[in-house]
Coordinates of C-alpha atoms in Angstrom, one line a residue:
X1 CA 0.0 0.0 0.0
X2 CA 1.6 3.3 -1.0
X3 CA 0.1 7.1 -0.7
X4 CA 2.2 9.3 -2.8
X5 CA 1.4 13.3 -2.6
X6 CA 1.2 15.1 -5.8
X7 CA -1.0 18.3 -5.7
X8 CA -1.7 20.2 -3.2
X9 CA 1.5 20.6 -1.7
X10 CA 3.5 23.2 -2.5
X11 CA 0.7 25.6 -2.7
X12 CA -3.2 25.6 -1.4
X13 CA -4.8 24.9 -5.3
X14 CA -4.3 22.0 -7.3
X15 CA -4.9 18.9 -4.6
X16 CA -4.6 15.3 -5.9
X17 CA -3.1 12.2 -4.2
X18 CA -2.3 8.3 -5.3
X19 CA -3.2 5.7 -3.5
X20 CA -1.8 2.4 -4.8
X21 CA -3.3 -0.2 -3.5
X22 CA -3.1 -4.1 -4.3
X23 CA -1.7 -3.6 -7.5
X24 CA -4.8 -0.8 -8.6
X25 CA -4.3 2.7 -8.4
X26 CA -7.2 5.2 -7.0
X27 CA -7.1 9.4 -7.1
X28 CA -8.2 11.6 -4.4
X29 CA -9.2 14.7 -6.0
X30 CA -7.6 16.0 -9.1
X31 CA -7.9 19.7 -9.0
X32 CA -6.8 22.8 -11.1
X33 CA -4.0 24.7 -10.2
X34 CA -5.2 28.4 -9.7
X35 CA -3.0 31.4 -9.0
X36 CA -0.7 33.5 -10.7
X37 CA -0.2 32.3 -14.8
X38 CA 3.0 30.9 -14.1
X39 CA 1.2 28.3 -11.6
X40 CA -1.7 28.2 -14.1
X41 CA 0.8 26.6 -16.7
X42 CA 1.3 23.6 -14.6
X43 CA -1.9 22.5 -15.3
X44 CA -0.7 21.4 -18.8
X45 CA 2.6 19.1 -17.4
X46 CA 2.0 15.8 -17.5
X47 CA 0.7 13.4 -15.1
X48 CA 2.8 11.3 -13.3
X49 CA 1.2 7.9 -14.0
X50 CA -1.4 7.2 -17.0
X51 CA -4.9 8.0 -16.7
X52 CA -6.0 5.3 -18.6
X53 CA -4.4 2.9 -15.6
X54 CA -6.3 4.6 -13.1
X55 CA -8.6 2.0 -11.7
X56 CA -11.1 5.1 -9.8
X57 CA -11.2 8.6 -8.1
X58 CA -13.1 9.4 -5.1
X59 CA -13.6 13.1 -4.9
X60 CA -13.7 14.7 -1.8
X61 CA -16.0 18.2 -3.1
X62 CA -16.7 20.0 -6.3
X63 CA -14.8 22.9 -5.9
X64 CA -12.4 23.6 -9.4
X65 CA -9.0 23.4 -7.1
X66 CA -10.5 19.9 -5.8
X67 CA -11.7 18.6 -9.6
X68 CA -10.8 20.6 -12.6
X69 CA -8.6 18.4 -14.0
X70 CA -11.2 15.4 -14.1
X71 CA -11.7 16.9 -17.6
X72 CA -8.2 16.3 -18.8
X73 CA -8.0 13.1 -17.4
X74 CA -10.8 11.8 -19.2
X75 CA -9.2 13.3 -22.5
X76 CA -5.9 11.5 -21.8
X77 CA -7.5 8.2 -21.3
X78 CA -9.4 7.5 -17.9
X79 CA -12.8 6.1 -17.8
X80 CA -13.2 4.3 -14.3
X81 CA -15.8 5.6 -11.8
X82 CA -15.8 8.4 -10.0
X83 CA -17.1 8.2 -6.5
X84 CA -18.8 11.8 -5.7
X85 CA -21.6 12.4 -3.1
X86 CA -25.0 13.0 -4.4
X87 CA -24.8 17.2 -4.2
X88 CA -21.4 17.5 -5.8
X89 CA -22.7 15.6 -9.0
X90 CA -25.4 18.2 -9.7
X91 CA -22.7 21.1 -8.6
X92 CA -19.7 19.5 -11.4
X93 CA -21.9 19.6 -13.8
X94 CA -22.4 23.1 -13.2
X95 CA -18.8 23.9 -12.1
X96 CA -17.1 22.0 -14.7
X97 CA -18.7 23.2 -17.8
X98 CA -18.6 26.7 -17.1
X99 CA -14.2 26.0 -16.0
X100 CA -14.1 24.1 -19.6
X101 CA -16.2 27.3 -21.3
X102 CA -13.4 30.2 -19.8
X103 CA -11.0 27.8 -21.2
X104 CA -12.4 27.5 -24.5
X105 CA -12.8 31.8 -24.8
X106 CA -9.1 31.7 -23.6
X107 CA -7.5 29.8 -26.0
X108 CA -9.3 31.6 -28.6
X109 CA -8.3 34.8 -27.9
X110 CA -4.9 33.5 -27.3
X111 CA -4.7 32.3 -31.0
X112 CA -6.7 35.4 -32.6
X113 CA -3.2 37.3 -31.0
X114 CA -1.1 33.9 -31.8
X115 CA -2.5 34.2 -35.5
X116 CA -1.1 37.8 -36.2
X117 CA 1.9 37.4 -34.9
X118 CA 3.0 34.1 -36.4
X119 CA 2.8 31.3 -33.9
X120 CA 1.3 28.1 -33.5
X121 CA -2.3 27.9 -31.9
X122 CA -2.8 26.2 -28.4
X123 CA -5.7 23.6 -27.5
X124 CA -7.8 24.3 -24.5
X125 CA -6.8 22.4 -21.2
X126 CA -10.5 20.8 -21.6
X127 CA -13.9 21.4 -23.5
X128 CA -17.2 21.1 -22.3
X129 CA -17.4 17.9 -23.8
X130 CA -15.2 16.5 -21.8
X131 CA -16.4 18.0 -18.7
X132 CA -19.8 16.5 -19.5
X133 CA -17.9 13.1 -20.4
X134 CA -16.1 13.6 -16.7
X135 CA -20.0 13.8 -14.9
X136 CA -21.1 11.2 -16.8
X137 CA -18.5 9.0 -14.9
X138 CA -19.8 9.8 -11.3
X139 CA -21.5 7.7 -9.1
X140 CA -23.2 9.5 -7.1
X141 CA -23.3 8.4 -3.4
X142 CA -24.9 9.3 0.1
X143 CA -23.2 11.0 3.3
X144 CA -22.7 7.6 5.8
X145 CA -22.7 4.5 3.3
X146 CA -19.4 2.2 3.1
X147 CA -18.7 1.2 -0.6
X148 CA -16.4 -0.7 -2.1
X149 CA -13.9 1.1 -5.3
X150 CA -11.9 -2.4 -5.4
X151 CA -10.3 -5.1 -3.9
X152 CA -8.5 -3.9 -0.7
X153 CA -10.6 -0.3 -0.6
X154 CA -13.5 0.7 0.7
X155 CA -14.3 4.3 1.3
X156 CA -17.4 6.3 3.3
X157 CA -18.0 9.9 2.6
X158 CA -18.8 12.0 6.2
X159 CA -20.2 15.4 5.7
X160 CA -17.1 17.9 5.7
X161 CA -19.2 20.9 6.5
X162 CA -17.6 23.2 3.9
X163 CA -20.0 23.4 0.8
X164 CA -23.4 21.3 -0.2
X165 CA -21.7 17.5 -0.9
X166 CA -18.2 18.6 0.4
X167 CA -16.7 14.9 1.9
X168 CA -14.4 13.7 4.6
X169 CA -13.2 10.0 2.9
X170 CA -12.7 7.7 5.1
X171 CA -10.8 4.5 3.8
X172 CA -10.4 1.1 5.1
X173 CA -7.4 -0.2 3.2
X174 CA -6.1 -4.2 3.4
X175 CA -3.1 -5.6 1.5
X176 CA -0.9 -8.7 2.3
X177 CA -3.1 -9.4 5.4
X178 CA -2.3 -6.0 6.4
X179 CA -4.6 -3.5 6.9
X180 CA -4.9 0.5 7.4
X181 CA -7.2 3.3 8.2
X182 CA -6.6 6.5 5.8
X183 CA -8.8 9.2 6.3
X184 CA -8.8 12.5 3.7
X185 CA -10.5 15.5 5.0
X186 CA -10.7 17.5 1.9
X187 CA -11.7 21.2 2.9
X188 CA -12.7 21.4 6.3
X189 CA -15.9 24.0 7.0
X190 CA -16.4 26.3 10.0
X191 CA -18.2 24.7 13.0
X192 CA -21.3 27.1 13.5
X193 CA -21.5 28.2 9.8
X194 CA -25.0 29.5 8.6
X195 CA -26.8 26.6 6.2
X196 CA -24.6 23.6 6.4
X197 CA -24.3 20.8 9.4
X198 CA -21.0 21.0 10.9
X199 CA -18.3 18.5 10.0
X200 CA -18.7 15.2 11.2
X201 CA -15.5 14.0 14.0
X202 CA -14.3 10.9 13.2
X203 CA -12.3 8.7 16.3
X204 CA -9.9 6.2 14.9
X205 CA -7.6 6.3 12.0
X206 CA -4.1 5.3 11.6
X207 CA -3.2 8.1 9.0
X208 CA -4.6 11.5 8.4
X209 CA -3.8 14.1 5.2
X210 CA -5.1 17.5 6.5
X211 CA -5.5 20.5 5.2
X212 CA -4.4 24.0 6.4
X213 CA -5.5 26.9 4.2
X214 CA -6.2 28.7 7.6
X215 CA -3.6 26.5 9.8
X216 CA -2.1 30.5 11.2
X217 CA -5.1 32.4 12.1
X218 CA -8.7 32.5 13.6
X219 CA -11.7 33.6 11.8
X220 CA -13.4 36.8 13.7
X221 CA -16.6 35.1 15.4
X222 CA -20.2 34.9 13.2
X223 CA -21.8 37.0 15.9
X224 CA -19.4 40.1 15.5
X225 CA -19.3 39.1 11.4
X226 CA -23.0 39.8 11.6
X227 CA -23.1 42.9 13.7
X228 CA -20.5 44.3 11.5
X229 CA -22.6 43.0 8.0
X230 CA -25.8 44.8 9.6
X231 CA -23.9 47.8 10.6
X232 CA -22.4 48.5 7.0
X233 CA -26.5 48.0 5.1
X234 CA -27.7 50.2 8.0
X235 CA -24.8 53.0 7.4
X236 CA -25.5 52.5 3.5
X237 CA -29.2 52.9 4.0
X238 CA -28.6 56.7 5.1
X239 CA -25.4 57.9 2.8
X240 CA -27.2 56.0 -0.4
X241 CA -25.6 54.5 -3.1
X242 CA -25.2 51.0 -4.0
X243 CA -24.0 47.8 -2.4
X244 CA -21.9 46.0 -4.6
X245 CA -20.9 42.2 -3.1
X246 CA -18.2 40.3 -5.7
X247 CA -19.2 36.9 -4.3
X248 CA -18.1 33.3 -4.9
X249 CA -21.0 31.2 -7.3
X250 CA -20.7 28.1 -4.7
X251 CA -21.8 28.6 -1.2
X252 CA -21.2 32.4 -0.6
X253 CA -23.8 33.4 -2.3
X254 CA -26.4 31.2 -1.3
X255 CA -25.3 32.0 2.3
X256 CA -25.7 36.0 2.1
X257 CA -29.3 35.4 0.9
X258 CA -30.1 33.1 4.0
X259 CA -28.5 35.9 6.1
X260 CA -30.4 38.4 4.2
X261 CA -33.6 36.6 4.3
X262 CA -33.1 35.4 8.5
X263 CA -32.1 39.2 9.6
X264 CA -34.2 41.4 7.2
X265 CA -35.5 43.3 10.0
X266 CA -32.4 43.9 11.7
X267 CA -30.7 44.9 8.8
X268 CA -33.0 47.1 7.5
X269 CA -33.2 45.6 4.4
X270 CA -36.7 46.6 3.3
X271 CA -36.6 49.1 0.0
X272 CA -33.5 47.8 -1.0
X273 CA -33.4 46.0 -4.3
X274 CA -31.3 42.7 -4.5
X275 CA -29.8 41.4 -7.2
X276 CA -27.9 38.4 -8.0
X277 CA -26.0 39.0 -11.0
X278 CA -24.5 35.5 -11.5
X279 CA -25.6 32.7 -13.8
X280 CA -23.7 30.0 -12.1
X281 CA -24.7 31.3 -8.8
X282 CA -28.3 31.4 -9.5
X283 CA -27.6 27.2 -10.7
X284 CA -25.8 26.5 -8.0
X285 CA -28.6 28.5 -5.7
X286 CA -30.8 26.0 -7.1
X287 CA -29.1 22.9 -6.5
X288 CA -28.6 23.9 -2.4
X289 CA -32.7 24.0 -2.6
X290 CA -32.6 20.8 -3.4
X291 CA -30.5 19.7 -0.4
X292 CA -32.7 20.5 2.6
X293 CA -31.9 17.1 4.3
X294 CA -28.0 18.3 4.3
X295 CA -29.2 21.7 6.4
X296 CA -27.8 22.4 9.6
X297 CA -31.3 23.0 12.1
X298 CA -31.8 26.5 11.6
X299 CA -31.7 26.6 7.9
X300 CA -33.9 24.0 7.6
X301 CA -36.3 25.3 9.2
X302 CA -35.8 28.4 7.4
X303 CA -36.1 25.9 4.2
X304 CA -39.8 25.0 5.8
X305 CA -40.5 28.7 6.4
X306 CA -39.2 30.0 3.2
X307 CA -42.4 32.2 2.0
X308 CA -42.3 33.8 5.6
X309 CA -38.1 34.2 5.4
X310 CA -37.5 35.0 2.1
X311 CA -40.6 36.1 0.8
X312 CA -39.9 39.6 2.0
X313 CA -37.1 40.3 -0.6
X314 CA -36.8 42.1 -3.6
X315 CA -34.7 39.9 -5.2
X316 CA -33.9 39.6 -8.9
X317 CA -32.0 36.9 -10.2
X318 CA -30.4 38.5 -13.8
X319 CA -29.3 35.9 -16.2
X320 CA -29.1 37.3 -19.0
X321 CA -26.6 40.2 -19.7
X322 CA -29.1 42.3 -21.0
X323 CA -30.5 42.5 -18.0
X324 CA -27.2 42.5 -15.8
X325 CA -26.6 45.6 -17.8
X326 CA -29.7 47.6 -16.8
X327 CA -28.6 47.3 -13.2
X328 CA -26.3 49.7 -14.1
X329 CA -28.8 52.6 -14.4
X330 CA -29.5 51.9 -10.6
X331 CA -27.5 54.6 -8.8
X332 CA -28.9 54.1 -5.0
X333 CA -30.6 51.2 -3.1
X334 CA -29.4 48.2 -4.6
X335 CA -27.3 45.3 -3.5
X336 CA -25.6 43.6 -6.3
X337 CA -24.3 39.9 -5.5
X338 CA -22.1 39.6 -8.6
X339 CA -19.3 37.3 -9.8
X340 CA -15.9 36.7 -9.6
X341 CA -15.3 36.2 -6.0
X342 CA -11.8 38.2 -6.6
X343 CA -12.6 40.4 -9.4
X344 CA -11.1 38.9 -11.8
X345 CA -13.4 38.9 -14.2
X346 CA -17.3 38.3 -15.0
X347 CA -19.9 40.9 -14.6
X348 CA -18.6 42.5 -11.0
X349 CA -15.8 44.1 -13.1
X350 CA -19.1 46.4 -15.1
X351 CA -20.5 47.1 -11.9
X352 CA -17.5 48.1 -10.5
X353 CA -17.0 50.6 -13.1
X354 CA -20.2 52.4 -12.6
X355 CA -19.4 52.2 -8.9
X356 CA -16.3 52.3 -7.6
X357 CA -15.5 56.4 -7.9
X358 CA -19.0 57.2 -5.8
X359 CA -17.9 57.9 -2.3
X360 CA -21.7 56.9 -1.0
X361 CA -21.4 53.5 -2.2
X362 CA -19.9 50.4 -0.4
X363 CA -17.6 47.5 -1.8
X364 CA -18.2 44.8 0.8
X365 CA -15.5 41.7 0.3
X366 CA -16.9 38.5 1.7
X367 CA -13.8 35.9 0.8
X368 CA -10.3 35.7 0.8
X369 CA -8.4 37.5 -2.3
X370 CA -5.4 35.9 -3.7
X371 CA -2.3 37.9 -4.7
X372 CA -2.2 39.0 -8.3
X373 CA -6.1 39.9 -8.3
X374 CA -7.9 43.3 -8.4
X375 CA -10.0 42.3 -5.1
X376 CA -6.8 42.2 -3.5
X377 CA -5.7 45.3 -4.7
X378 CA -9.0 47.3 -3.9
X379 CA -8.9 45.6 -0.3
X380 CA -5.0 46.4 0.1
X381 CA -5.9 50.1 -0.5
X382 CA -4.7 51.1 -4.0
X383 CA -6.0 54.3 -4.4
X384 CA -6.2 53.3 -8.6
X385 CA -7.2 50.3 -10.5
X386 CA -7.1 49.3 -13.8
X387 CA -10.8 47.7 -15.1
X388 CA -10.9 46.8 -18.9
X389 CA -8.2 49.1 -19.6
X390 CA -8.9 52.0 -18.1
X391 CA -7.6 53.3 -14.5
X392 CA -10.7 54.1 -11.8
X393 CA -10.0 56.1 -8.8
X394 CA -11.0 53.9 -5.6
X395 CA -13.5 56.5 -4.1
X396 CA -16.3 53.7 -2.6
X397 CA -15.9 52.6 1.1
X398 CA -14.3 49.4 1.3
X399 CA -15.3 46.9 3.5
X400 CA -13.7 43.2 4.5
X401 CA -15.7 41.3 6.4
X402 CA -13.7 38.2 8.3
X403 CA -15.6 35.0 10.0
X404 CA -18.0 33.8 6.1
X405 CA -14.9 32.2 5.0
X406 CA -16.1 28.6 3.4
X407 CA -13.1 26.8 5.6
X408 CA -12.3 26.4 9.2
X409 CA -9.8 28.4 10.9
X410 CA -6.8 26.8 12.7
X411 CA -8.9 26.2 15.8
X412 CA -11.6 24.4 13.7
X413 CA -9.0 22.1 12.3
X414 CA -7.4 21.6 15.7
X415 CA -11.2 20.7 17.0
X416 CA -11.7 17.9 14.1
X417 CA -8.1 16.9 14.9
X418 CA -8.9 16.1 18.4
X419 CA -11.4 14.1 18.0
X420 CA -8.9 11.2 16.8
X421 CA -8.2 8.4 19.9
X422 CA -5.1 7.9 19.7
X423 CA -3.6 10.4 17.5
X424 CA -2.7 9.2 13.8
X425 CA 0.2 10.7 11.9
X426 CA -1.1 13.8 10.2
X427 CA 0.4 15.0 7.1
X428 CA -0.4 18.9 6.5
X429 CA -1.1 19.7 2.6
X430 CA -3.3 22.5 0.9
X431 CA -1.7 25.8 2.1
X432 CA 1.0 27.8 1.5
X433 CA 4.2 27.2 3.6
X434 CA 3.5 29.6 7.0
X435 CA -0.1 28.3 7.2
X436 CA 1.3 24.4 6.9
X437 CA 4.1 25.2 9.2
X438 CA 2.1 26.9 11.6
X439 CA -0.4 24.3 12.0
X440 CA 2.3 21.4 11.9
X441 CA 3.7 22.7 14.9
X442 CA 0.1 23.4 16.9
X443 CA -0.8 19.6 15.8
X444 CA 2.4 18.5 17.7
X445 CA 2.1 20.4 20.7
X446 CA -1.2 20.0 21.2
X447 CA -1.8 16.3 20.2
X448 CA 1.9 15.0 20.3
X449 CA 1.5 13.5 17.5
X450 CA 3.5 12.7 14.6
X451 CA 3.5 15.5 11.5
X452 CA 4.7 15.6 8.3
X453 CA 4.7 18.4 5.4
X454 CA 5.2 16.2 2.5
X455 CA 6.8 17.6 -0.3
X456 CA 5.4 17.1 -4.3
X457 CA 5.9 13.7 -5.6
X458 CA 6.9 12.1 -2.0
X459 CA 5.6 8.9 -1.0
X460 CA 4.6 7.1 1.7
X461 CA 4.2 2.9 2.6
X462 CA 0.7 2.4 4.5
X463 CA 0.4 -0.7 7.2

């Protein structure tokens, strides 16, 4: 039995491990690398085994980091199973296709450029038809059920808390009359989140891979994340202006329309008009309605409620860009959920533009912004960005609002951790180096136990 780390460890994006068991080899996740365009580029190295020998993948969540190269893998060969929980099918589909369509507009403005000047045209990283060949190829599975992906493995997926479908695996491996308990835990979530169930703590394994996006620092509690979201609408509500929210399609969104919906009277919210400006958020809004059995309490009784909760909002849900464009003549009293998460790119950078040099309106940041992007920028305090070309003066209040992050905090991770009797041997992946150090060391002094940071391409013997 052999666990050999390939993504996922010299940065946060990107995960994907092999597990070799029994003469068969299986995949953990097989994400996209995401970052800055040199990182990007890795996406298009080789794999380090064939995908057509690649017996099955069990997939820990849909996010793109997590399964973005399932495309590519079924173009180079694979076509084994892949094991998904039930919500992540219906989210793929939606998160894959619209991955393989930004690819697709890529490449061809690439070679338009490519063309002029002489070069050879480049082939998307994947099409939509392969992404829809990838979904075709889940199983989809339920939270709690042992299954079987082939002699010596079988795997459970436990509710990880962190978006609708997200999965702890846990594995029972057996080789040689030896035998060994691997557990994955994908992407953590917070414990008290709005919507989800918390993730589920698991007692016995004999090796753990962990991640540690947030393995240095603690989110600021919901409580004070709440005051402070109520306390920006209500400050808004008397200067005027607009609200303008770049949120991410999968799981932000969805949650800052429960929030709207279960403090509308706090917040003040009636006379504002709501719009979210997102195609793939509105799917995926869909989709988490048809989930209410993977609610935490509150929200589903909200779910029961829902006339009564959300009835009361003005909401528009704009899917076409004609109608994303008339938003635009709106100068005060809306609050516009709009991607890219980051701003880089989609219809936030249009509203941004009609926004951002208006002192009485509000840029309110939701999730983390990696380096290189214009959310980071804006949220660092550049006085001027560059939008399609042009430079805009940052005149709009700018607001970060800590505690909605999708994944759990060092002192989440360290609560999941504990729950192990006796402690396995962790190995810390999925964040960059301070993060994975940090939360190496905590792991060790609290739970003396044994802690590795693998390195890309090291491997391990299990049992």
């Amino acid at each position: 039995m052999e666990l050999q780390f390939y993504g996922a460890t010299e940065r946060v994006t990107g995960s994907c491990h092999i597990l070799k068991v029994q003469g068969r080899c299986f995949l953990l996740d097989c994400g996209l690398i995401q970052g800055l365009p040199e990182e990007e580029a890795l996406n298009r190295s080789r794999f380090p085994f064939d995908p057509a020998e690649v017996d099955a993948v069990i997939l820990s969540h849909g996010h793109i980091d997590h399964s973005g190269r399932l495309p590519l893998l079924v173009r180079e060969g694979f076509s084994g199973p892949i094991y998904v929980q039930r919500a992540t099918r219906d989210l793929a589909l939606v998160l894959l296709q619209d991955s393989a369509r930004l690819a697709e507009q890529d490449v061809r403005y690439r070679n338009r450029h490519a063309e002029r000047e002489g070069l050879a045209p480049v082939e998307p990283l994947s099409t939509v038809e392969d992404a829809i060949t990838a979904v075709n190829l889940m199983q989809p599975l339920s939270y709690d059920e042992r299954h079987s992906a082939g002699p010596g493995v079988e795997f459970c997926f436990r509710d990880a808390g962190h978006i609708l479908g997200s999965a702890i695996v846990e594995l029972w491996l057996e080789e040689d009359a030896r035998r060994h308990k691997l557990v994955y835990s994908g992407d953590l979530g917070q414990f008290d989140s709005p919507i989800l169930r918390d993730p589920v703590f698991l007692s016995a394994a004999d090796t753990v891979i962990i991640e540690s996006t947030y393995g240095d620092r603690q989110h600021k509690p919901m409580q004070e994340t709440l005051d402070e979201l109520g306390g920006i609408i209500r400050s808004a509500r008397q200067g005027g202006g607009n609200i303008l929210i770049p949120a991410f399609a999968i799981g932000r969104s969805q949650e800052l329309l429960y929030l709207f919906g279960m403090h509308f009277d706090a917040w003040q919210l009636d006379g504002w008009r709501m719009f979210l400006d997102s195609p793939m958020a509105i799917e995926a809004t869909a989709i988490y309605w048809e989930y209410p059995e993977l609610y935490d309490e509150d929200a589903a009784i909200a779910y029961r409620e829902a006339r009564e909760v959300f009835g009361r909002l003005d909401l528009t849900l704009t899917r076409k860009v004609e109608q994303s464009m008339k938003i635009n003549d709106i100068e005060s009293g809306a609050i516009i959920i709009a991607g890219s998460g980051m701003c880089n790119g989609g219809r936030i950078l249009y509203h941004l533009k009609q926004n951002i040099e208006r002192p009485e309106c509000h840029l309110l940041f939701t999730g983390y912004q990696a380096e290189g992007t214009l959310g980071r920028a804006i949220v660092e305090g550049r006085k001027s960005v560059r939008i399609h070309g042009r430079d805009y003066m940052v005149r709009a209040a700018v607001h970060t609002i800590g505690g909605m992050s999708a994944h759990g905090d060092c002192n989440d991770m360290l609560r999941w951790a504990e729950a192990f009797r006796p402690a396995p041997d962790f190995y810390v992946v999925h964040g960059d180096e301070q993060p994975k150090q940090a939360f190496a060391a905590m792991l060790r002094e609290r739970l003396g136990a044994e802690v590795h940071i693998p390195a890309a391409g090291e491997s391990i013997e299990l049992g």
